[in-house]
Short mmCIF file of C-alpha atoms in Angstrom, two decimals:
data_model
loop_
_atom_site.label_atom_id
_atom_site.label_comp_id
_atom_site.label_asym_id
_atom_site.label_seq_id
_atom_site.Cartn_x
_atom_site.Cartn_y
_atom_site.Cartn_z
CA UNK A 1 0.00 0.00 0.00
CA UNK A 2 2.84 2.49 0.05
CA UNK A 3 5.90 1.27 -1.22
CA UNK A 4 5.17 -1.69 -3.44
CA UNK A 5 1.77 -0.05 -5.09
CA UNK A 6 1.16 -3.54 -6.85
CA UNK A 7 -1.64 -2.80 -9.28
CA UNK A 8 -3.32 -6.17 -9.57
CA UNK A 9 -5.36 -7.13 -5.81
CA UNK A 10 -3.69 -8.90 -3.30
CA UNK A 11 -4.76 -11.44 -1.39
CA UNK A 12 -3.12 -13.44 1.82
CA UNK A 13 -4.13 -15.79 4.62
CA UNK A 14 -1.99 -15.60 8.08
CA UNK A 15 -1.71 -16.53 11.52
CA UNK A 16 -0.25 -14.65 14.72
CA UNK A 17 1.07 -16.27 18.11
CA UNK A 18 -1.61 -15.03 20.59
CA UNK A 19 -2.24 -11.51 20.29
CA UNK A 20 -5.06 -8.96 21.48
CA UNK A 21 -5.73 -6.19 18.06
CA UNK A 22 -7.65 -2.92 19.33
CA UNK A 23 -9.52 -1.47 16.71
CA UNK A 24 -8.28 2.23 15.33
CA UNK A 25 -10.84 3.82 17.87
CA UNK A 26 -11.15 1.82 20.58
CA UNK A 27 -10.02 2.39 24.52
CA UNK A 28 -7.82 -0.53 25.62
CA UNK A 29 -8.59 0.11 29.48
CA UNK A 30 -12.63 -1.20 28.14
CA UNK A 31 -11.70 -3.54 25.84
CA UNK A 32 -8.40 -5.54 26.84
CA UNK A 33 -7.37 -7.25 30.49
CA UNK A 34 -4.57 -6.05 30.71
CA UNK A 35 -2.80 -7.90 33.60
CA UNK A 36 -4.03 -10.87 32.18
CA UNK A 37 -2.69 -10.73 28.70
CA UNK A 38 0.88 -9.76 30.52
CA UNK A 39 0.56 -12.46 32.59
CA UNK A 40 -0.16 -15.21 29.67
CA UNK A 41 2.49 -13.76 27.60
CA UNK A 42 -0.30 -12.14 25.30
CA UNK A 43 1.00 -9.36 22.47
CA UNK A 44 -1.25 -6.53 22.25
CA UNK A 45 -1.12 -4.40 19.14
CA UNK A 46 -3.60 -1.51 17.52
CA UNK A 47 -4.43 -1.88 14.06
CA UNK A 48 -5.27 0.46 10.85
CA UNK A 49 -9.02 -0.19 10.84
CA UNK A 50 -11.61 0.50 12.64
CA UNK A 51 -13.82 -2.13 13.97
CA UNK A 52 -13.90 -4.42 17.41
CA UNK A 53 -11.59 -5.89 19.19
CA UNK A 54 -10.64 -9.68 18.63
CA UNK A 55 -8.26 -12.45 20.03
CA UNK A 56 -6.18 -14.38 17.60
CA UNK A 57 -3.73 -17.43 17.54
CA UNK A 58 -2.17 -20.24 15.86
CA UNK A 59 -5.69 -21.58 15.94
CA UNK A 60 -7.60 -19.18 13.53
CA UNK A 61 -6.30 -17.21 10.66
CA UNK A 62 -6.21 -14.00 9.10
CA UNK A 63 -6.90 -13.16 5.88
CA UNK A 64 -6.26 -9.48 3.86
CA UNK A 65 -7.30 -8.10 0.77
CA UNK A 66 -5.65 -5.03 -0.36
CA UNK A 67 -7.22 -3.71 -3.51
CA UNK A 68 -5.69 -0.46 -6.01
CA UNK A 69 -9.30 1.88 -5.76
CA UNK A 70 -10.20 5.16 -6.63
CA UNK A 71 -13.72 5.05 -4.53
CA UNK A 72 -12.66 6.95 -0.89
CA UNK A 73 -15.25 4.61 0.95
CA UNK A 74 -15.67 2.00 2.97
CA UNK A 75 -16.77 -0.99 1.06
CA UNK A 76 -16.89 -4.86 2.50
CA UNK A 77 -18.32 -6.35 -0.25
CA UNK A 78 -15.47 -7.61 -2.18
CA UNK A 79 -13.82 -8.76 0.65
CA UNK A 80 -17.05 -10.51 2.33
CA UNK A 81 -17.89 -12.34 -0.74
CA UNK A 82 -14.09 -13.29 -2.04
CA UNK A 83 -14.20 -15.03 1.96
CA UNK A 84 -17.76 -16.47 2.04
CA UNK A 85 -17.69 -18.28 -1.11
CA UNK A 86 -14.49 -20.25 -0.40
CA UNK A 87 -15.58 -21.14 3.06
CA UNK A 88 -18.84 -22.44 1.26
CA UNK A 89 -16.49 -24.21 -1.45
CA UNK A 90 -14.99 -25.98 1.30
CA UNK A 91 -17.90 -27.12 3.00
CA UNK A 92 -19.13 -24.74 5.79
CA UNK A 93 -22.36 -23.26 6.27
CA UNK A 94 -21.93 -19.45 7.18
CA UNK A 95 -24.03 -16.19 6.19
CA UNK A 96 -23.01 -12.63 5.63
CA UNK A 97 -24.61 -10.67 8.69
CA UNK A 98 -25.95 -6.78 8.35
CA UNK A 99 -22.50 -5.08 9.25
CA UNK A 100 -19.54 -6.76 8.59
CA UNK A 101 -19.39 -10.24 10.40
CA UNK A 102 -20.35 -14.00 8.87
CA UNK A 103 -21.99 -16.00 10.73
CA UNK A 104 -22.70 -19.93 11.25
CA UNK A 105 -25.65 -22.12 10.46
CA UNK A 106 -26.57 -21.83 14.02
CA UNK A 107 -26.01 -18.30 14.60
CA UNK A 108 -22.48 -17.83 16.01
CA UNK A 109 -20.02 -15.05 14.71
CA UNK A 110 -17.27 -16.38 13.23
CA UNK A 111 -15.51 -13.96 11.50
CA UNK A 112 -15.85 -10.00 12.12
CA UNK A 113 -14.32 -7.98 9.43
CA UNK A 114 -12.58 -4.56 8.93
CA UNK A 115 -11.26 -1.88 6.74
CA UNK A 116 -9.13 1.14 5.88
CA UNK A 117 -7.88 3.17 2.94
CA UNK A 118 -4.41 4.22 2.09
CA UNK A 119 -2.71 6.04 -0.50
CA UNK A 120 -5.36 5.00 -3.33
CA UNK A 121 -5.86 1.32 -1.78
CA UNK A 122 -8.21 -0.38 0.34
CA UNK A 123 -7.38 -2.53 2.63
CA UNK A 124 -9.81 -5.14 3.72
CA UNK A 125 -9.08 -8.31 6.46
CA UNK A 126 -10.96 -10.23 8.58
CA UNK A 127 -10.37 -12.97 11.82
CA UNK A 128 -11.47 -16.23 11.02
CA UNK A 129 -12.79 -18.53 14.25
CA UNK A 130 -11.45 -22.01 13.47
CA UNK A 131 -9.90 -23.48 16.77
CA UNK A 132 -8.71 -20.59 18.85
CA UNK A 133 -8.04 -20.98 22.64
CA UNK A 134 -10.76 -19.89 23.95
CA UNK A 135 -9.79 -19.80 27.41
CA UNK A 136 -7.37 -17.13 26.84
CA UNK A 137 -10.04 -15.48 24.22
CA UNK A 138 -12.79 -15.10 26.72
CA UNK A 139 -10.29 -13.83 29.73
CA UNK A 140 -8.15 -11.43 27.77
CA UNK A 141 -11.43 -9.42 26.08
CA UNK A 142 -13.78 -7.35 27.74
CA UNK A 143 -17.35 -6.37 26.85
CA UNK A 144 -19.29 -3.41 26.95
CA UNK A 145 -21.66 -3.89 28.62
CA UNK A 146 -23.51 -1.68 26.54
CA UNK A 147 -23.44 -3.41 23.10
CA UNK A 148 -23.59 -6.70 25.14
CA UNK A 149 -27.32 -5.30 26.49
CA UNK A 150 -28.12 -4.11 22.36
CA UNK A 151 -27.58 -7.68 21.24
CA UNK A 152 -29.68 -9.23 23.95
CA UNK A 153 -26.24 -11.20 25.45
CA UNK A 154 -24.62 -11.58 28.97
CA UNK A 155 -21.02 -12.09 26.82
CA UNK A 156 -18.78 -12.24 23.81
CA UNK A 157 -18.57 -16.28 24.52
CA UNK A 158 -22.47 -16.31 23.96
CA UNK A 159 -22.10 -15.05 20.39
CA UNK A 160 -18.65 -16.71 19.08
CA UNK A 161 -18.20 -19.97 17.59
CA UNK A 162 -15.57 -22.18 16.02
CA UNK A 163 -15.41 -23.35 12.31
CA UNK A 164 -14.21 -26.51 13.78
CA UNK A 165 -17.25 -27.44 14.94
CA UNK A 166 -18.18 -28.26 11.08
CA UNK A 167 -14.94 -29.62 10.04
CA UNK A 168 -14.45 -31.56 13.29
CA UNK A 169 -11.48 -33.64 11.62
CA UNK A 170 -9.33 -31.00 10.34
CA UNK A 171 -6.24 -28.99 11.62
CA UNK A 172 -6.03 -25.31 11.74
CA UNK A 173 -3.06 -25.57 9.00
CA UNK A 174 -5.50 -28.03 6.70
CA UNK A 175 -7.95 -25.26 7.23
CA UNK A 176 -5.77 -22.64 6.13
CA UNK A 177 -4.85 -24.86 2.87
CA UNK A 178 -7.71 -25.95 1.67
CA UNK A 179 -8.98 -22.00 2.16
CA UNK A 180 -6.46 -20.54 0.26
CA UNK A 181 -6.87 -23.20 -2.37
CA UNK A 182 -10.68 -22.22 -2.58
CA UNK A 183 -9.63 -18.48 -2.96
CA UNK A 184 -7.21 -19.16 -5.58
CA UNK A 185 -9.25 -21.51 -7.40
CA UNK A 186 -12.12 -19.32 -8.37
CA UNK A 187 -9.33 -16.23 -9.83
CA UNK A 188 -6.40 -16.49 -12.26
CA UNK A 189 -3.76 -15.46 -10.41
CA UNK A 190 0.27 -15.42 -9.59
CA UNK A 191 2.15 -16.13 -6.84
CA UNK A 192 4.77 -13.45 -5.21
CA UNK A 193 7.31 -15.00 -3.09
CA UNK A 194 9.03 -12.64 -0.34
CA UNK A 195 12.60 -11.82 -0.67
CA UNK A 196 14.75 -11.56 2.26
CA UNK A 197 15.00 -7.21 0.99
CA UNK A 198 11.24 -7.58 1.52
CA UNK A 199 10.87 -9.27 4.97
CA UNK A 200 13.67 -6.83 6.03
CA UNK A 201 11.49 -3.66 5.32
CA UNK A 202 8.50 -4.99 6.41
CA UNK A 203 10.51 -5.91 10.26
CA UNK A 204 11.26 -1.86 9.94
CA UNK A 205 7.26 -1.34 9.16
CA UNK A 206 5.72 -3.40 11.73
CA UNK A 207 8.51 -1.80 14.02
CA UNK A 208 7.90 1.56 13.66
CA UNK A 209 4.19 1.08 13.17
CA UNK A 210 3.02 -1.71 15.89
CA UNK A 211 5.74 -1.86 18.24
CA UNK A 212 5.92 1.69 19.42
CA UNK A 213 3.18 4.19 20.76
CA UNK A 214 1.54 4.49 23.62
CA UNK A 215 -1.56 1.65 23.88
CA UNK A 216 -2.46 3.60 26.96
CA UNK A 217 -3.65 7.02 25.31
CA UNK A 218 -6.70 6.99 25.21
CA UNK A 219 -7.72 5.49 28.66
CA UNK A 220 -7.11 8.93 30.47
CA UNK A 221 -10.39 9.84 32.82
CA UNK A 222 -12.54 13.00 31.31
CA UNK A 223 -15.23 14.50 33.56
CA UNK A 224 -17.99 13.19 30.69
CA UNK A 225 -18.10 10.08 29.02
CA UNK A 226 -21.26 9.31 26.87
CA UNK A 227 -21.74 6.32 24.99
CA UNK A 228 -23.85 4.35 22.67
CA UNK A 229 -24.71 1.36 20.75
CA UNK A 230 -26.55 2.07 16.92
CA UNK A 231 -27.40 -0.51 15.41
CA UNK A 232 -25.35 -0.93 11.65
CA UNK A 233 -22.64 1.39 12.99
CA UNK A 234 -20.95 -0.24 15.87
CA UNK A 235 -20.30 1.08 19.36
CA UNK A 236 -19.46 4.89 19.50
CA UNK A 237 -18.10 6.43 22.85
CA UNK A 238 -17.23 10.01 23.38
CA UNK A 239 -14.84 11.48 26.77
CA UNK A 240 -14.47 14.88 26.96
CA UNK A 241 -14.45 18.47 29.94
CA UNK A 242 -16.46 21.35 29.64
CA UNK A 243 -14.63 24.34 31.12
CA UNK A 244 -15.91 27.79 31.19
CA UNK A 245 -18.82 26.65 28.89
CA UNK A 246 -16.10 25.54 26.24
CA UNK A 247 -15.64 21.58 24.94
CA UNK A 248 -12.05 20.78 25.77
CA UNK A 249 -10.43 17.19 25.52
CA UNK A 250 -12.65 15.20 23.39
CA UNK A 251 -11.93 11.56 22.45
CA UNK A 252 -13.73 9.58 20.36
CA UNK A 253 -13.57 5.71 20.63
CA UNK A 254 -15.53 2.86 19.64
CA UNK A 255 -15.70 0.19 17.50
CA UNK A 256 -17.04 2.18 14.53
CA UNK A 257 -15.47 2.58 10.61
CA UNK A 258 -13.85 5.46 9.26
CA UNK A 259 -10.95 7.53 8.14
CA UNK A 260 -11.36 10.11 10.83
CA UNK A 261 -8.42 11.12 12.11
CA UNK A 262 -9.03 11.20 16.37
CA UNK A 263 -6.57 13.55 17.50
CA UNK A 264 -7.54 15.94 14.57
CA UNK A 265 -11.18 15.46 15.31
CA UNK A 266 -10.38 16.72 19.21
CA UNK A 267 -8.08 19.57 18.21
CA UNK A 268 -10.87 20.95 16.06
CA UNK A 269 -13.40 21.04 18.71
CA UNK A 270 -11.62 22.01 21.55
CA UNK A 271 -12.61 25.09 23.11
CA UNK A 272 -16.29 25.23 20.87
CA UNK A 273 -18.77 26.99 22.84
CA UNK A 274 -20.92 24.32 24.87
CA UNK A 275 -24.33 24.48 22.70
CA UNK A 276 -25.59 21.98 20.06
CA UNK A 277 -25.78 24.22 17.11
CA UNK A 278 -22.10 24.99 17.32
CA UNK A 279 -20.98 21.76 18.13
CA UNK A 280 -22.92 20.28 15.20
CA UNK A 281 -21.45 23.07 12.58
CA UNK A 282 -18.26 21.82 14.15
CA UNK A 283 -18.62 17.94 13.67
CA UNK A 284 -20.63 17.92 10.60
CA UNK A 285 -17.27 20.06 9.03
CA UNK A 286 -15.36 17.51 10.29
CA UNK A 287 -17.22 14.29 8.91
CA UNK A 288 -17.45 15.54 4.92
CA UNK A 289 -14.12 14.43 4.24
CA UNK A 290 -14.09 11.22 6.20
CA UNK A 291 -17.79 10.16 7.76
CA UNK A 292 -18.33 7.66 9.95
CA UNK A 293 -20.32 5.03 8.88
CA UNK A 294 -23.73 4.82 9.94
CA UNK A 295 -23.19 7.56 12.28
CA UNK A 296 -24.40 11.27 11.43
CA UNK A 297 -22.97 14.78 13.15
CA UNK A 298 -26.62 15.27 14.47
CA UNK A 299 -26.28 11.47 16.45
CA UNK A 300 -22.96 12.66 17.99
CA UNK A 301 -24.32 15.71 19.12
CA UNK A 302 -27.37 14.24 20.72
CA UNK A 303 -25.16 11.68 22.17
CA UNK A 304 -22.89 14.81 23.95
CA UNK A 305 -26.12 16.81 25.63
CA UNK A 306 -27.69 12.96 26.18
CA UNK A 307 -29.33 13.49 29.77
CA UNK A 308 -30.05 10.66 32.05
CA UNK A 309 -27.32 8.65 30.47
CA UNK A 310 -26.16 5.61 32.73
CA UNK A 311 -22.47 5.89 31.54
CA UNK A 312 -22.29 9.73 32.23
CA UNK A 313 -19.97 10.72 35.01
CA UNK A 314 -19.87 14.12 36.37
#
C-alpha cells in the first residue's frame, strides 16, 4: 500500500502467536485485560481499521485483501464475498450478517471484518474462528456492557463460535490450505514469493508502526463520558471536559469505521462553545471528508447533551 503499489489485488491468509488487536478507535482500558494478557504472555497491538476488538492465535487465521481503488469509501463487499464463497467451497455453512461479520448455520459469529484506505488502496481483512483458545479469548477481552445489552447477550462467549465445529477432523493448517486453495481456485492469479530485501522492510514497518506508541492514550479519565450502541454502525463512545462553557479534551472511541483522524477530530473542537448548534457546525465540518459510517454529526451531538445517560460521570 505504500511502497510496493502492486496494481493487480492482493490477497493473503496468516496466523499470529496469541495476540489482542484494538480497533483504530477503541479504549484498551474497556476492551483488553490487561494484567491478564501480561501475565499469559499475550502481544497486544492496535491496528489500521476500525472495527472491534478480537483475540487471535495459531488456531484461527487472518486473511487481507488489499485492492488499487479510486472510490474513498468503505466498502466490504469484495472482501465478504471473495471469503464467504471459499468457506462455502470448502464445505461450511456461514451467512453474511448486516455489518460486517459472517456468521454460522446456528447463529455464532465467526468472523468480524474490517477496513481502511491508504494512499489509493483499500485494505480489507478479517479474523477467522477455526480453533482458537478460547480460554485465553474469553479472559483477555472485555465487553461493553452496553453493546452486550443491544444484542440481547450476557457475553462475547455467547455469540462466538468455532469453524471446527463443522470440520471436526481438520487442523487449523489443513484449514488454512484448503482456504487458500478455494480463494485461488475461483481467480487467475500469480504467486509473489518474499525476498529476504522484503521481509527486512517490512521488520522496519511493523517496528515503527506496531511496536511503538503508547496503547495507553486513550484510557485517560474525562469528567464526561457518553456512549452508545446504533445498530449498523458499531459502538461509539465520546470522553471529553467542559470548562468555562467551552468543549475541551474530546476523544472519540468505539468500534465504529472510518478515516477520521481522532486527535484531529479533538483539536478541532476544543474550546467550541458548549451548545448543540455549534458543536454540530463543528462535527458535521469535520465528517465531509471522512464520515463515519452509519453515524451522522446530528447522532454525535445528541449523544454529547444525552441526559439521564447511565455511563455519564460528572
Amino acid at each position: 500500500m505504500t511502497e510496493k503499489k502492486f496494481t493487480d489485488p492482493i490477497f493473503m491468509i496468516w496466523s499470529t502467536k496469541p495476540t489482542v488487536m484494538l480497533g483504530k478507535y477503541q479504549d484498551v482500558s474497556t476492551e483488553v485485560d490487561l494484567t491478564y494478557i501480561q501475565n499469559h504472555d499475550i502481544q497486544l497491538v492496535r491496528r489500521c481499521s476500525g472495527g472491534g476488538t478480537i483475540y487471535t492465535d495459531n488456531g484461527c487465521c487472518q486473511f487481507s485483501l488489499v485492492q488499487p481503488t479510486n472510490k474513498k469509501i468503505i466498502d466490504f463487499s469484495d472482501g465478504i464475498h471473495i471469503i464467504a464463497t471459499a468457506l462455502k467451497e470448502t464445505g461450511f455453512h456461514i451467512t453474511p450478517d448486516s455489518r460486517n461479520d459472517l456468521i454460522d448455520d446456528v447463529g455464532f459469529k465467526v468472523s468480524g471484518n474490517a477496513q481502511y484506505l491508504l494512499n489509493d488502496y483499500r485494505l480489507h481483512h478479517g479474523s477467522l474462528l477455526f480453533d482458537p483458545d478460547q480460554v485465553f479469548m474469553n479472559n483477555a477481552l472485555r465487553s461493553d456492557p452496553v453493546k452486550l445489552k443491544a444484542k440481547g447477550i450476557s457475553s462475547t462467549r455467547q455469540r462466538t463460535g468455532n469453524l471446527k465445529r463443522q470440520q471436526p477432523t481438520w487442523s487449523p493448517s489443513k484449514f488454512k490450505k484448503e482456504l487458500n486453495a478455494a480463494v485461488l481456485n475461483n481467480v487467475p492469479h500469480k504467486i509473489y514469493h518474499l525476498c529476504s530485501k522484503d521481509k527486512e522492510r517490512i521488520n522496519d514497518i511493523a517496528e515503527q508502526r506496531f511496536c511503538s506508541g503508547n496503547l495507553l492514550s486513550s484510557s485517560e479519565k474525562l469528567s464526561f463520558l457518553k456512549k452508545r450502541y446504533i445498530k449498523g454502525a458499531g459502538l461509539v463512545q465520546l470522553k471529553f471536559e467542559v470548562k468555562e462553557n467551552k468543549l475541551r479534551h474530546v476523544r472519540i472511541n468505539g468500534d465504529f469505521f472510518s478515516e477520521l483522524d481522532p486527535q484531529k477530530f479533538s483539536n478541532i473542537l476544543d474550546g467550541t462553545p458548549f451548545t448543540p448548534s455549534a458543536i454540530h457546525q463543528i462535527i458535521e465540518k469535520a465528517l465531509q471528508p471522512t464520515p463515519i459510517v452509519g453515524i451522522t454529526a446530528g447522532e454525535l451531538v445528541d449523544l454529547i447533551f444525552k441526559k439521564n445517560c447511565p455511563h455519564t460521570r460528572h
